[in-house]
mmCIF file of C-alpha atoms and ligand atoms in Angstrom:
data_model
loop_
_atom_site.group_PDB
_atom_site.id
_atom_site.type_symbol
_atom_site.label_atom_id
_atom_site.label_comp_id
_atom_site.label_asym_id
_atom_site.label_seq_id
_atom_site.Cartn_x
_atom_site.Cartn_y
_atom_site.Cartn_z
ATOM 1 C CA UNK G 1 18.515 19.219 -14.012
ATOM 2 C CA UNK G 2 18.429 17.324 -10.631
ATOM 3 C CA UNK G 3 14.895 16.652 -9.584
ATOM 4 C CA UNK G 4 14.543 15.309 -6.059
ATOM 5 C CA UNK G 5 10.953 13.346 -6.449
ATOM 6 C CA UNK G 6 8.993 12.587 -2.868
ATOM 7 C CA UNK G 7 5.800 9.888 -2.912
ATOM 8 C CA UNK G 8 3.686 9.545 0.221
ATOM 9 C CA UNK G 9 0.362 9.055 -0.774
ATOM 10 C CA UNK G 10 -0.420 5.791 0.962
ATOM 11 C CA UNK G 11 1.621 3.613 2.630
ATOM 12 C CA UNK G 12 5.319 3.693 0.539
ATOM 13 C CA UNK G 13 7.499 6.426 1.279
ATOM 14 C CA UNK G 14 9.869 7.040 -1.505
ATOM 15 C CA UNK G 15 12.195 9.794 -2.601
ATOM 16 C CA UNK G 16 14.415 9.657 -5.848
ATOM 17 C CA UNK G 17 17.007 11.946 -7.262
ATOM 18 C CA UNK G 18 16.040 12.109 -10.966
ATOM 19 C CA UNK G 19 19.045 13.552 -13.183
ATOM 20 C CA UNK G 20 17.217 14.608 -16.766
ATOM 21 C CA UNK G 21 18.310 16.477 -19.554
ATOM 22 C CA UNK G 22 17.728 16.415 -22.989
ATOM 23 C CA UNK G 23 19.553 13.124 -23.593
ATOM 24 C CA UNK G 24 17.343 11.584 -21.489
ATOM 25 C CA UNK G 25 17.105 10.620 -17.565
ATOM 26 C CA UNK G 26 19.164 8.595 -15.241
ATOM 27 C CA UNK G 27 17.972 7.553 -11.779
ATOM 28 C CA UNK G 28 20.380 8.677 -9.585
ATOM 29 C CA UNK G 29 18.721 7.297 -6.249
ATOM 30 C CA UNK G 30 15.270 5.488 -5.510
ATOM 31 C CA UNK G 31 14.569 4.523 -2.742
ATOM 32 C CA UNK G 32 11.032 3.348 -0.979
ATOM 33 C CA UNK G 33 10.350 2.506 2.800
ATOM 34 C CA UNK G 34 7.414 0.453 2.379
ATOM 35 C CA UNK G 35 4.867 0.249 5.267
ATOM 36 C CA UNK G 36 3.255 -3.019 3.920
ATOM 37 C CA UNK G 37 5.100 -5.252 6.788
ATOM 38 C CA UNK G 38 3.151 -2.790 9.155
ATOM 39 C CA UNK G 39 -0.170 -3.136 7.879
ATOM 40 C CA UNK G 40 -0.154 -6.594 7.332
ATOM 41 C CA UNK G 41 -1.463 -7.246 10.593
ATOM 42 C CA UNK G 42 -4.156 -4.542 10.070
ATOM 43 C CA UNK G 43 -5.501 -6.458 6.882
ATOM 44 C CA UNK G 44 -5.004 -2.910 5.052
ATOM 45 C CA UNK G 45 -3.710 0.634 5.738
ATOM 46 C CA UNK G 46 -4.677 2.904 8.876
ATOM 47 C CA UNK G 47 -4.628 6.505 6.808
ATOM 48 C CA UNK G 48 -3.554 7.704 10.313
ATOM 49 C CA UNK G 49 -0.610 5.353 11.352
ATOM 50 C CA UNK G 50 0.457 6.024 7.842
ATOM 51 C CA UNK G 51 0.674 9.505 8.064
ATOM 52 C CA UNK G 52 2.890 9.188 11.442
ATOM 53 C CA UNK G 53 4.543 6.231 9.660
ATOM 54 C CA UNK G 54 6.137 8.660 6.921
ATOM 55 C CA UNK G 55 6.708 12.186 9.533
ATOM 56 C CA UNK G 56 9.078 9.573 11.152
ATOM 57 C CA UNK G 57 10.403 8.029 7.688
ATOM 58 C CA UNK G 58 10.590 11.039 5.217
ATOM 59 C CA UNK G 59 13.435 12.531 6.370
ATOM 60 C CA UNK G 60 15.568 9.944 6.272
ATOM 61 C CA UNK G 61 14.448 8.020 3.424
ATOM 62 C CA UNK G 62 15.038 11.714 1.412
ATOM 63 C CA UNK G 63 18.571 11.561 3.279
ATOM 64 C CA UNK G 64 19.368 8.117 2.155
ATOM 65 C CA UNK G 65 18.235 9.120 -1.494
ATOM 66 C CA UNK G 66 20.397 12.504 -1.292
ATOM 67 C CA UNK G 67 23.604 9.957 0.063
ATOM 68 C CA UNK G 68 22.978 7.178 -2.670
ATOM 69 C CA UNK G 69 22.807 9.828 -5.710
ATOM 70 C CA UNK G 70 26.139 11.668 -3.572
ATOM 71 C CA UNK G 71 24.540 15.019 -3.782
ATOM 72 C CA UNK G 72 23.900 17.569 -0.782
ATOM 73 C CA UNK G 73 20.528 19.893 -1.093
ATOM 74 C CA UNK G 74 22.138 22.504 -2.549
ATOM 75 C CA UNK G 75 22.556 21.009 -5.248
ATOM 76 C CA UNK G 76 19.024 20.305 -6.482
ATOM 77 C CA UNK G 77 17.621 22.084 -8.984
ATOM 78 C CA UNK G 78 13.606 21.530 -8.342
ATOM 79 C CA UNK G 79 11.335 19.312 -6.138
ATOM 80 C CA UNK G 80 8.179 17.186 -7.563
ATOM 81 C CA UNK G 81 5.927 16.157 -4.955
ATOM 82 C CA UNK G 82 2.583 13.714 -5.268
ATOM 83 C CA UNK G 83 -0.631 16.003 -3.713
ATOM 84 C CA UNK G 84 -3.238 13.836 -5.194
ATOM 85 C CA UNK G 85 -4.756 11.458 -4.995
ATOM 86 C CA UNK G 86 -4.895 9.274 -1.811
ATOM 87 C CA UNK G 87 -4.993 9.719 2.136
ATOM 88 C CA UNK G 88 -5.406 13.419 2.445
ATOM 89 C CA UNK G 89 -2.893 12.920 6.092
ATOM 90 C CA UNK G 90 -0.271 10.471 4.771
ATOM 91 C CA UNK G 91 -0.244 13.102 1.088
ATOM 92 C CA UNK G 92 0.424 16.450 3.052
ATOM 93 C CA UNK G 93 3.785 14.809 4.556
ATOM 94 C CA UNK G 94 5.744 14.875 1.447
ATOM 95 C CA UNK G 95 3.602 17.809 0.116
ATOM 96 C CA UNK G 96 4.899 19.887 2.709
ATOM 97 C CA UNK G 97 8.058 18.746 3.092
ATOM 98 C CA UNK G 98 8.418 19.216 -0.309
ATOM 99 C CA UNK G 99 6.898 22.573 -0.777
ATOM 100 C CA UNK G 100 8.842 23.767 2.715
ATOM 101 C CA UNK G 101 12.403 22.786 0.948
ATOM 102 C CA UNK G 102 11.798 24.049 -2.088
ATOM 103 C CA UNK G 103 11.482 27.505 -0.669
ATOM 104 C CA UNK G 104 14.082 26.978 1.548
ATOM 105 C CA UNK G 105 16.459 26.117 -1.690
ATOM 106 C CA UNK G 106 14.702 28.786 -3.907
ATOM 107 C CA UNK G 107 14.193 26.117 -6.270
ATOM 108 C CA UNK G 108 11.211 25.343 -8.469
ATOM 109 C CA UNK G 109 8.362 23.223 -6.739
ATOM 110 C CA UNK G 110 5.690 21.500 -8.438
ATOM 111 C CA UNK G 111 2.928 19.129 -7.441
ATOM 112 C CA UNK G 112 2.401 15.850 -9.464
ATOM 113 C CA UNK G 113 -0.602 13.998 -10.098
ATOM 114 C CA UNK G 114 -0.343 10.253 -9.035
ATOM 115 C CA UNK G 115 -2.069 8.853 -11.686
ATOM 116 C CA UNK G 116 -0.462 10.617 -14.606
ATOM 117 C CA UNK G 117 3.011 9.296 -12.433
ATOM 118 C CA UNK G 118 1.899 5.937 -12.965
ATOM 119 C CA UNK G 119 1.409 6.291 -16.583
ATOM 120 C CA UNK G 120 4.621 8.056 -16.939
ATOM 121 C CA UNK G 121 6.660 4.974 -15.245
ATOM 122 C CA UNK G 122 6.409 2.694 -18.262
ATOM 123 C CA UNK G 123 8.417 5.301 -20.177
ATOM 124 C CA UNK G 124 11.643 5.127 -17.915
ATOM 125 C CA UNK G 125 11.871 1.966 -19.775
ATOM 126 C CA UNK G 126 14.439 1.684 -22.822
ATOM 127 C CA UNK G 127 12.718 0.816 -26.235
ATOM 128 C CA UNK G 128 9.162 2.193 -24.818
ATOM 129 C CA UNK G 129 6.268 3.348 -27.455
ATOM 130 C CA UNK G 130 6.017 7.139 -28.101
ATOM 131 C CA UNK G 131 2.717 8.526 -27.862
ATOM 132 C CA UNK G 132 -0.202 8.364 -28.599
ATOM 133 C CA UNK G 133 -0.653 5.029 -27.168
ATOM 134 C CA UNK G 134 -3.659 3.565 -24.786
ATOM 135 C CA UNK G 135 -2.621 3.525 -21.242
ATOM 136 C CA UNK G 136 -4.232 1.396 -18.994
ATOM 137 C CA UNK G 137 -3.788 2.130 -15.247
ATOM 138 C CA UNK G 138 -4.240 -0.447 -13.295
ATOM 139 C CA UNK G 139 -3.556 0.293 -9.109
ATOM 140 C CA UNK G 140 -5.124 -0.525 -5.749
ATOM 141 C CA UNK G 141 -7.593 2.650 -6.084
ATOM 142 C CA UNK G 142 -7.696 3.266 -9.868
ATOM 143 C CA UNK G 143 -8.496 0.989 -12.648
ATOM 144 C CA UNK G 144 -9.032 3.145 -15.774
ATOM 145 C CA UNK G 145 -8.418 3.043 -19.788
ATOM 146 C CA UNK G 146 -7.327 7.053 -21.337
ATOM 147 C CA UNK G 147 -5.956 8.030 -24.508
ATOM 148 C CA UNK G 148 -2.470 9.289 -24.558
ATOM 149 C CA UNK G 149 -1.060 11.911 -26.495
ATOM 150 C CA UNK G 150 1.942 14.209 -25.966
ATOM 151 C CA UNK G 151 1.296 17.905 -25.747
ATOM 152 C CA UNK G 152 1.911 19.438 -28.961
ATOM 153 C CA UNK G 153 4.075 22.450 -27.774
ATOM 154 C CA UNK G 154 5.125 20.044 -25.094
ATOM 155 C CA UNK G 155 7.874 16.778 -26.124
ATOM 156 C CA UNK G 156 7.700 14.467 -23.275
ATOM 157 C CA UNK G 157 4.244 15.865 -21.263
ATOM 158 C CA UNK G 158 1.519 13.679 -21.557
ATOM 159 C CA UNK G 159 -2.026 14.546 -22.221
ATOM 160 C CA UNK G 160 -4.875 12.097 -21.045
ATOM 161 C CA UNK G 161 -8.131 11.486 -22.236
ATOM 162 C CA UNK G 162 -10.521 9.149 -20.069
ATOM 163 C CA UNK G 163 -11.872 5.952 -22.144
ATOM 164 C CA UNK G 164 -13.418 3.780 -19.595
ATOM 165 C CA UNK G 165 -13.170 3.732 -15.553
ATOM 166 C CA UNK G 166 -14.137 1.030 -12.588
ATOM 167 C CA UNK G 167 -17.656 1.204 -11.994
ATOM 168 C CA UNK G 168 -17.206 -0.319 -8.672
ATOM 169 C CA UNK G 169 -13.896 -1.497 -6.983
ATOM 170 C CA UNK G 170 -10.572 -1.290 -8.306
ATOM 171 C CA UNK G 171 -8.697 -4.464 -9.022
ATOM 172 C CA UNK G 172 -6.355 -3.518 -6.962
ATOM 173 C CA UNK G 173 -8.933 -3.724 -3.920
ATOM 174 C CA UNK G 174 -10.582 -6.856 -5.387
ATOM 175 C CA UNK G 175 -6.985 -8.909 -5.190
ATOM 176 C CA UNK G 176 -6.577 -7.425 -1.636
ATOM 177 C CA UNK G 177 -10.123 -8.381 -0.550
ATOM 178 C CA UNK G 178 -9.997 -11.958 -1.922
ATOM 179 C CA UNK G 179 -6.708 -12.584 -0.441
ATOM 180 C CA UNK G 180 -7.318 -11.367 2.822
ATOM 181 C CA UNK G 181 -10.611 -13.986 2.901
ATOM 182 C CA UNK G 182 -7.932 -16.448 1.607
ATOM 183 C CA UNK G 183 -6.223 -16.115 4.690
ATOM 184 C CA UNK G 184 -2.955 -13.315 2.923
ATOM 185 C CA UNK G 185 -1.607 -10.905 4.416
ATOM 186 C CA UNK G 186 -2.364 -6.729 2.647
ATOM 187 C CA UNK G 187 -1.257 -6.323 0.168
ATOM 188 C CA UNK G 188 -2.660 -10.134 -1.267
ATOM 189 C CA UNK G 189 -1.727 -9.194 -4.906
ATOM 190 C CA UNK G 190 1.641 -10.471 -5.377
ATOM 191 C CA UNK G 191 0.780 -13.716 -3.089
ATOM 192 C CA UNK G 192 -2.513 -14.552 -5.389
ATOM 193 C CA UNK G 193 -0.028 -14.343 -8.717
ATOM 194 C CA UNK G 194 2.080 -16.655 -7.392
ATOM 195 C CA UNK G 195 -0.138 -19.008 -6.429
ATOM 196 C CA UNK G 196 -2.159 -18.767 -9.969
ATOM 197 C CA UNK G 197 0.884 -18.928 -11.407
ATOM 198 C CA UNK G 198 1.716 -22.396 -9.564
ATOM 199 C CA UNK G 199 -1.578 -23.696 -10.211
ATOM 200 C CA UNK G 200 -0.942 -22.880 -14.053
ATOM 201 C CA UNK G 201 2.225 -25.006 -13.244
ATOM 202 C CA UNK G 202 0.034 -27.582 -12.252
ATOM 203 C CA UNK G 203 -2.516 -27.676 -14.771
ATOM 204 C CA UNK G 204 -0.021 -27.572 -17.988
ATOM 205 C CA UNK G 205 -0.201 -23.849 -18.175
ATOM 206 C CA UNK G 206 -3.816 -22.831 -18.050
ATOM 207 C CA UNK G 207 -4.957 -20.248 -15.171
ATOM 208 C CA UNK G 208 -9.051 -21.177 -16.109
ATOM 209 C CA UNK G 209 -10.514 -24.093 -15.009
ATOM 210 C CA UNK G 210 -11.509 -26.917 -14.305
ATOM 211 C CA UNK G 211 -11.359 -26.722 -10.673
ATOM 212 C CA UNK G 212 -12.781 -23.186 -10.268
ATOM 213 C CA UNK G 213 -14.053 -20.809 -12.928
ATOM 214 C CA UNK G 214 -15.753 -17.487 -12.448
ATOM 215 C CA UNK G 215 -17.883 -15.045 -15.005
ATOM 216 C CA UNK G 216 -15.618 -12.740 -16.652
ATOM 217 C CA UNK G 217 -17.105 -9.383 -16.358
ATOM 218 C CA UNK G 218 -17.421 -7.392 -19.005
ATOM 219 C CA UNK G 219 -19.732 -3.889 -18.537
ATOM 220 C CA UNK G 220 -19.963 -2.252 -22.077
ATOM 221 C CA UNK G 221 -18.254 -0.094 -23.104
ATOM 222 C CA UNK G 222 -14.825 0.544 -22.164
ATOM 223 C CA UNK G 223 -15.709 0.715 -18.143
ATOM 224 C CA UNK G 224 -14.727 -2.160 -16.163
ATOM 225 C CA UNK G 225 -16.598 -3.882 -13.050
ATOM 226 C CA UNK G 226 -14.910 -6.056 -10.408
ATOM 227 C CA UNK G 227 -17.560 -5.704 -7.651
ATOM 228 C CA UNK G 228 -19.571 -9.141 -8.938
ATOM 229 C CA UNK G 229 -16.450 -10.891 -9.685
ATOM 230 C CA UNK G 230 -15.354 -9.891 -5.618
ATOM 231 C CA UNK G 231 -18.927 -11.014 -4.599
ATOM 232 C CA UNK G 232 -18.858 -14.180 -6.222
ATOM 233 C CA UNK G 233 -15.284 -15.043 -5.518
ATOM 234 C CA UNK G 234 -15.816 -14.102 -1.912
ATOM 235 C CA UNK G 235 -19.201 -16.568 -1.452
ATOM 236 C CA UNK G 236 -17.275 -19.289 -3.084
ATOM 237 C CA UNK G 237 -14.340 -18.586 -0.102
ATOM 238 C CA UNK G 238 -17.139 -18.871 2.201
ATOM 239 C CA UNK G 239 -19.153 -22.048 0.929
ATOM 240 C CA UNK G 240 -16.099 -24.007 0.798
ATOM 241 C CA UNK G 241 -14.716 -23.021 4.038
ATOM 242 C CA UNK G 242 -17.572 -23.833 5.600
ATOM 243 C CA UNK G 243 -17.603 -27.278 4.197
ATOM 244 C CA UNK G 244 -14.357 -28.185 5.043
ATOM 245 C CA UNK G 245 -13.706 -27.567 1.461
ATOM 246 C CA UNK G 246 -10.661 -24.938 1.660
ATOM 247 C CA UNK G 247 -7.310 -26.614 1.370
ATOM 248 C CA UNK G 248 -4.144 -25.410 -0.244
ATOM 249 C CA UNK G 249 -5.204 -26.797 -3.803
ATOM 250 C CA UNK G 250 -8.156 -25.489 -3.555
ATOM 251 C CA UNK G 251 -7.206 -21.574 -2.565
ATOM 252 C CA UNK G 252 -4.677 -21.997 -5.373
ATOM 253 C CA UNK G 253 -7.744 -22.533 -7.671
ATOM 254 C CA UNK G 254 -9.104 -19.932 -6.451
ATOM 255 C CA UNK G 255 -6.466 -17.562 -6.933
ATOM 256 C CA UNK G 256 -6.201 -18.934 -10.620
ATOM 257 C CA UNK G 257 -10.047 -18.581 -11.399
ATOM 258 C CA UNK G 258 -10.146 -15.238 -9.956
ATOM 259 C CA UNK G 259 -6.747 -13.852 -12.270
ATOM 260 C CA UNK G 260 -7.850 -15.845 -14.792
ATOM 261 C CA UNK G 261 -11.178 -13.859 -14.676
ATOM 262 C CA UNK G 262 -9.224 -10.314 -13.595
ATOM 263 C CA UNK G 263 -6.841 -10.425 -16.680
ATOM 264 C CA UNK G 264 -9.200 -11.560 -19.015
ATOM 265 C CA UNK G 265 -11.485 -8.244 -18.794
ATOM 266 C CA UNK G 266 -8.436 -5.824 -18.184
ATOM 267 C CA UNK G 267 -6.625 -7.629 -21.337
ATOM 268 C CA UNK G 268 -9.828 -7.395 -23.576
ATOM 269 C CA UNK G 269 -11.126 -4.066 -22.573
ATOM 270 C CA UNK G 270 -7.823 -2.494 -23.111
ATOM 271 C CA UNK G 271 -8.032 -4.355 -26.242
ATOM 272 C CA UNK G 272 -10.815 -2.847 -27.598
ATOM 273 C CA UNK G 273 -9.511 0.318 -26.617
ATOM 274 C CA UNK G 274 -7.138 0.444 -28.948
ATOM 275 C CA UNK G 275 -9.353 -0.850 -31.584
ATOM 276 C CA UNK G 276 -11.797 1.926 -30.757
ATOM 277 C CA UNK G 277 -9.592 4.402 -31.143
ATOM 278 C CA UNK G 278 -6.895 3.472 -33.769
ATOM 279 C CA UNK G 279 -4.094 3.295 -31.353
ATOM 280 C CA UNK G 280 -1.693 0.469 -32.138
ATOM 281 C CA UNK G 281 0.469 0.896 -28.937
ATOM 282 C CA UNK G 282 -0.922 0.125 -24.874
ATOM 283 C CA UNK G 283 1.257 1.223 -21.898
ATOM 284 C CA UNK G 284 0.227 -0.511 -18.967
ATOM 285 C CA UNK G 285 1.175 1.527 -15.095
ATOM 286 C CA UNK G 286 0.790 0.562 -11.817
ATOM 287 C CA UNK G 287 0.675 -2.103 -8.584
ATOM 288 C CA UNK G 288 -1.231 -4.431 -10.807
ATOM 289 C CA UNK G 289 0.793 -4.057 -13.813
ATOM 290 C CA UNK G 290 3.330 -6.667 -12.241
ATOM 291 C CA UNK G 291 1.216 -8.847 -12.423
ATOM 292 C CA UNK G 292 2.232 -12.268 -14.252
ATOM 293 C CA UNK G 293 -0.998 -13.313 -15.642
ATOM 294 C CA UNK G 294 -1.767 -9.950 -17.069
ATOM 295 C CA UNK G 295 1.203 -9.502 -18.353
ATOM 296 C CA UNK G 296 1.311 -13.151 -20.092
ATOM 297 C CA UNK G 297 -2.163 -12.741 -21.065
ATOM 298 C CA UNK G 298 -1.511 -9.439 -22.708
ATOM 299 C CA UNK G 299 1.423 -10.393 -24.539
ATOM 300 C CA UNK G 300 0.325 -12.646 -26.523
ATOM 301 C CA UNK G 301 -3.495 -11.568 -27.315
ATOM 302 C CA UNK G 302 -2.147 -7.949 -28.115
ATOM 303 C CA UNK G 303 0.191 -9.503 -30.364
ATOM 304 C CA UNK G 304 -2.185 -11.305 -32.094
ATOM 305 C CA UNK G 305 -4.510 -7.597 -32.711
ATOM 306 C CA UNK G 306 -1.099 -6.264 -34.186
ATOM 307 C CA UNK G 307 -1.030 -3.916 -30.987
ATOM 308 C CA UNK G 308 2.391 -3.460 -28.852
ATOM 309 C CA UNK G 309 1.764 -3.712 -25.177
ATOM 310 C CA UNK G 310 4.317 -2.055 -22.778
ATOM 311 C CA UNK G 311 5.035 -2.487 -19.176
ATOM 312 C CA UNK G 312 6.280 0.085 -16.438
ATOM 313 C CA UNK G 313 9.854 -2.034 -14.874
ATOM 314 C CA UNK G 314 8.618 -4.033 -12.417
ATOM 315 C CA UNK G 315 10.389 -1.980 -9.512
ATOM 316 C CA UNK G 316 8.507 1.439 -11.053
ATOM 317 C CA UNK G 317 4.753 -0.809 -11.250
ATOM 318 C CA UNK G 318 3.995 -0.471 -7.223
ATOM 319 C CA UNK G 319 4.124 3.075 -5.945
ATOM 320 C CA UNK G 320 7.573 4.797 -5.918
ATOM 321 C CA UNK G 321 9.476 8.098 -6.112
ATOM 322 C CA UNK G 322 10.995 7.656 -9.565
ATOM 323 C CA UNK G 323 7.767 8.085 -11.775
ATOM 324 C CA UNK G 324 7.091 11.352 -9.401
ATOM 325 C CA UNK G 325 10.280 12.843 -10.174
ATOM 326 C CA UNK G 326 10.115 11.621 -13.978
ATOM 327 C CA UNK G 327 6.236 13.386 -14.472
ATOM 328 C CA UNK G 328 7.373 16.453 -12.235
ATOM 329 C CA UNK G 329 10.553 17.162 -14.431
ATOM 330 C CA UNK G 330 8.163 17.101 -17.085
ATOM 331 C CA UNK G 331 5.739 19.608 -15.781
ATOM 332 C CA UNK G 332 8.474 21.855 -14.883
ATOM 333 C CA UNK G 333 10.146 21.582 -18.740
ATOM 334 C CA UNK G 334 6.451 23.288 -19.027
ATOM 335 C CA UNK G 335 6.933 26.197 -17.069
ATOM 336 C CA UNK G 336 4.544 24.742 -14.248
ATOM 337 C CA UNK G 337 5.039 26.067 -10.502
ATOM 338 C CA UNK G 338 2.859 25.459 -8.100
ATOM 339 C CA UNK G 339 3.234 27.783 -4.900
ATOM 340 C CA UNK G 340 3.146 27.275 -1.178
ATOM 341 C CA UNK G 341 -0.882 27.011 -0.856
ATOM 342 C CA UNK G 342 -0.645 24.046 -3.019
ATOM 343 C CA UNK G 343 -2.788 21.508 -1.339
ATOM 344 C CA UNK G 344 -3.242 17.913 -0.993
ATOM 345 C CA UNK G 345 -6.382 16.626 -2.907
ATOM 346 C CA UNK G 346 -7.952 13.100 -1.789
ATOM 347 C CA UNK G 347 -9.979 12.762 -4.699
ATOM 348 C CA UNK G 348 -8.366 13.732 -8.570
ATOM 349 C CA UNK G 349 -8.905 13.329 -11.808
ATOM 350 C CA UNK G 350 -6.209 12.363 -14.060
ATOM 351 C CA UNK G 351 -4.323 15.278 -15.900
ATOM 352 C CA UNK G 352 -5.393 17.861 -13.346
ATOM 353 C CA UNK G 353 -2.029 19.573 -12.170
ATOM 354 C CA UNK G 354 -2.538 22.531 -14.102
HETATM 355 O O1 KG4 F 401 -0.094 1.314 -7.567
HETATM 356 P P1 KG4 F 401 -0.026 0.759 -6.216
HETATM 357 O O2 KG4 F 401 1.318 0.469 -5.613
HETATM 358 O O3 KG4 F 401 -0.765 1.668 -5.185
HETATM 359 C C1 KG4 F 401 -1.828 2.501 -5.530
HETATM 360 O O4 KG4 F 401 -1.581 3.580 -6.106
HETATM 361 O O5 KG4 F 401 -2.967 2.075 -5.223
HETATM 362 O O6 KG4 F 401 -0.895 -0.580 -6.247
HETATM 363 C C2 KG4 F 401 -1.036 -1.398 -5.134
HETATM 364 C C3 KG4 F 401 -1.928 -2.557 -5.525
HETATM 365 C C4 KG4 F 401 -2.335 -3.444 -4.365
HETATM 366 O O7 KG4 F 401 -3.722 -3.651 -4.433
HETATM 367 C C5 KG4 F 401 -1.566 -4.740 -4.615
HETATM 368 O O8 KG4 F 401 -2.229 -5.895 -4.109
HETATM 369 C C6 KG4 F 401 -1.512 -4.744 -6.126
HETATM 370 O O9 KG4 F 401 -1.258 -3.403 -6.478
HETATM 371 N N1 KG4 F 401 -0.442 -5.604 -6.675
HETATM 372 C C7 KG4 F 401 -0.678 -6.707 -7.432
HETATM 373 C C8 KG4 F 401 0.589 -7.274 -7.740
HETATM 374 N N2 KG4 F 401 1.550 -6.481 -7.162
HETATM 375 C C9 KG4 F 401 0.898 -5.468 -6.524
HETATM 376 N N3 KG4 F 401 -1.835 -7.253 -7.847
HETATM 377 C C10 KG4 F 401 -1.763 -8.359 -8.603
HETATM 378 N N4 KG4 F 401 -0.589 -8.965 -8.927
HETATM 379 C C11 KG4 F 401 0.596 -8.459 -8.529
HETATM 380 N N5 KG4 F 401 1.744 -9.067 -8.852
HETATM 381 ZN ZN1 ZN F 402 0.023 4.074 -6.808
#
């Protein structure tokens, strides 16, 4: 089955030719047009520049994909598009384009959840868990801890059960706040990695301390909090700025303190996730799953609890068209078809697409 995948829920727009069957699945074509260059400037995304942004990319990022995979449209045999959640605008582009050549091609459409894409991506990778498992999603909107199981009439369609959610902001938003007080460009969270990771460099390996050090949060429970971790990082910025205080070194310390802190709750709540519910396994999806410190810091502490954490590729951790395609296809082995009222929905809950 060739599934031709379409993501434009914020500001990437991606389209992949999937090629599945039961042997397995082989990317065929992925590409992504990322608007982050645009935005920079902006300090974070314009909903409605990034809905103009992919009309005027979509068609031929999906004719680039088509070329790369050296397939024509009539050769597809269904189309997975994301319709929740994110910018209602910049969602509706691929939604529709999606739903529109579908019917054109009489093929199968169906809508796919984000979230459950993001949790899917760590799968594309060879030697992954098979569920049940933890899956921690970790994004610029979501940060959330579910139980996952595979449906039992089902192989291959996850289920998801929510553990624990953000109370507040996502991480994803805390990195991207910090950084832009630090003076980085949206999105910040790649640029604060590297520089905690060069102040580990520095300081024979050790993101904490001494220079800077912030409260870890940790909310009971299996929620998670990064609102008071922002807050405090942010008046720190401030102070030291406004004493002269806010060199190099020093926003490299800062970046440090704050991953140091960031990883530290994801790694342990995830943690005791799996100890609260027997799972032995944790799959870890999206933006924030590339990053270095949380995937160091995971390694080795769920190694040492006798749990196996797994990471999405780090090409399928920030938003792309392959997961899409990969959850669709799976959705579609289930006899799911959405039809051409299908809408786009801002706000959903994980393992909605029913
Ligand atoms: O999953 P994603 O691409 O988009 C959403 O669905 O929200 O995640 C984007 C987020 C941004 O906040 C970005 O700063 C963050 O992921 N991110 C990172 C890293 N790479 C991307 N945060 C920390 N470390 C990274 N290496
Ligand atoms: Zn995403």
């Amino acid at each position: 089955m060739l599934i031709l995948g379409l993501e434009t829920s914020c500001d990437e727009t991606a389209a992949t030719v999937l090629d599945a069957d039961e042997r397995g699945a082989r990317v065929r074509a992925d590409i992504v047009s990322s608007q982050a260059d645009f935005f920079a400037a902006y300090g974070g995304v314009v909903p409605e520049l990034a809905s103009r942004n992919h009309a005027a990319r979509l068609l031929p990022v999906v004719r680039q994909a088509l070329a790369c995979a050296e397939v024509v449209y009539a050769d597809l045999d269904a189309v997975a598009a994301t319709y929740g959640p994110g910018l209602t605008g910049a969602l509706l582009v691929g939604l529709n384009f999606g739903k529109a050549l579908a019917w054109g091609l009489g093929v199968p459409f169906v809508g796919v959840n984000h979230l459950a894409a993001h949790l899917q991506a760590p799968l594309l990778a060879e030697g992954a868990p098979q569920p049940p498992f933890v899956g921690l999603l970790v994004s610029g909107g979501h940060t959330a801890l579910y139980a996952v199981t595979e449906a039992a009439d089902q192989p291959g369609l996850l289920e998801f059960e929510p553990l624990g959610e953000t109370v507040d902001d996502a991480v994803g938003e805390a990195y991207d706040k910090i950084g832009r007080l630090l003076g980085v460009d949206y999105p910040a969270g790649p640029t604060l990695d590297r520089w905690a990771a060069e102040y580990a460099e520095e300081h024979g390996g050790d993101c904490a301390g001494p220079v800077e050090e912030f409260t870890r949060p940790m909310p009971t429970g299996l929620d998670f909090s990064f609102a008071g971790l922002k807050t405090a990082a942010a008046r720190r910025i401030i102070e030291l700025e406004a004493s002269g205080e806010l060199d190099d070194a020093r926003r490299r310390a800062l970046a440090a303190a704050f991953q140091a802190a960031a990883v530290e709750t994801l790694g342990e709540k995830a943690l005791a996730a799996c100890a609260r519910t027997g799972l032995r396994s944790l799959i870890v999806g999206g933006g924030v799953a590339a990053n270095s410190g949380l995937r160091a810091y995971l390694g080795r502490r769920a190694a040492e609890e006798g749990v196996r954490a797994f990471f999405a590729p780090l090409r399928l951790c920030t938003d792309n068209a392959v997961m899409i395609a990969a959850r669709g296809r799976r959705l579609i082995e289930a006899g799911l078809r959405h039809d051409l009222d299908l809408e786009a929905v801002a706000c959903l809950e994980l393992g909605a697409e029913g």
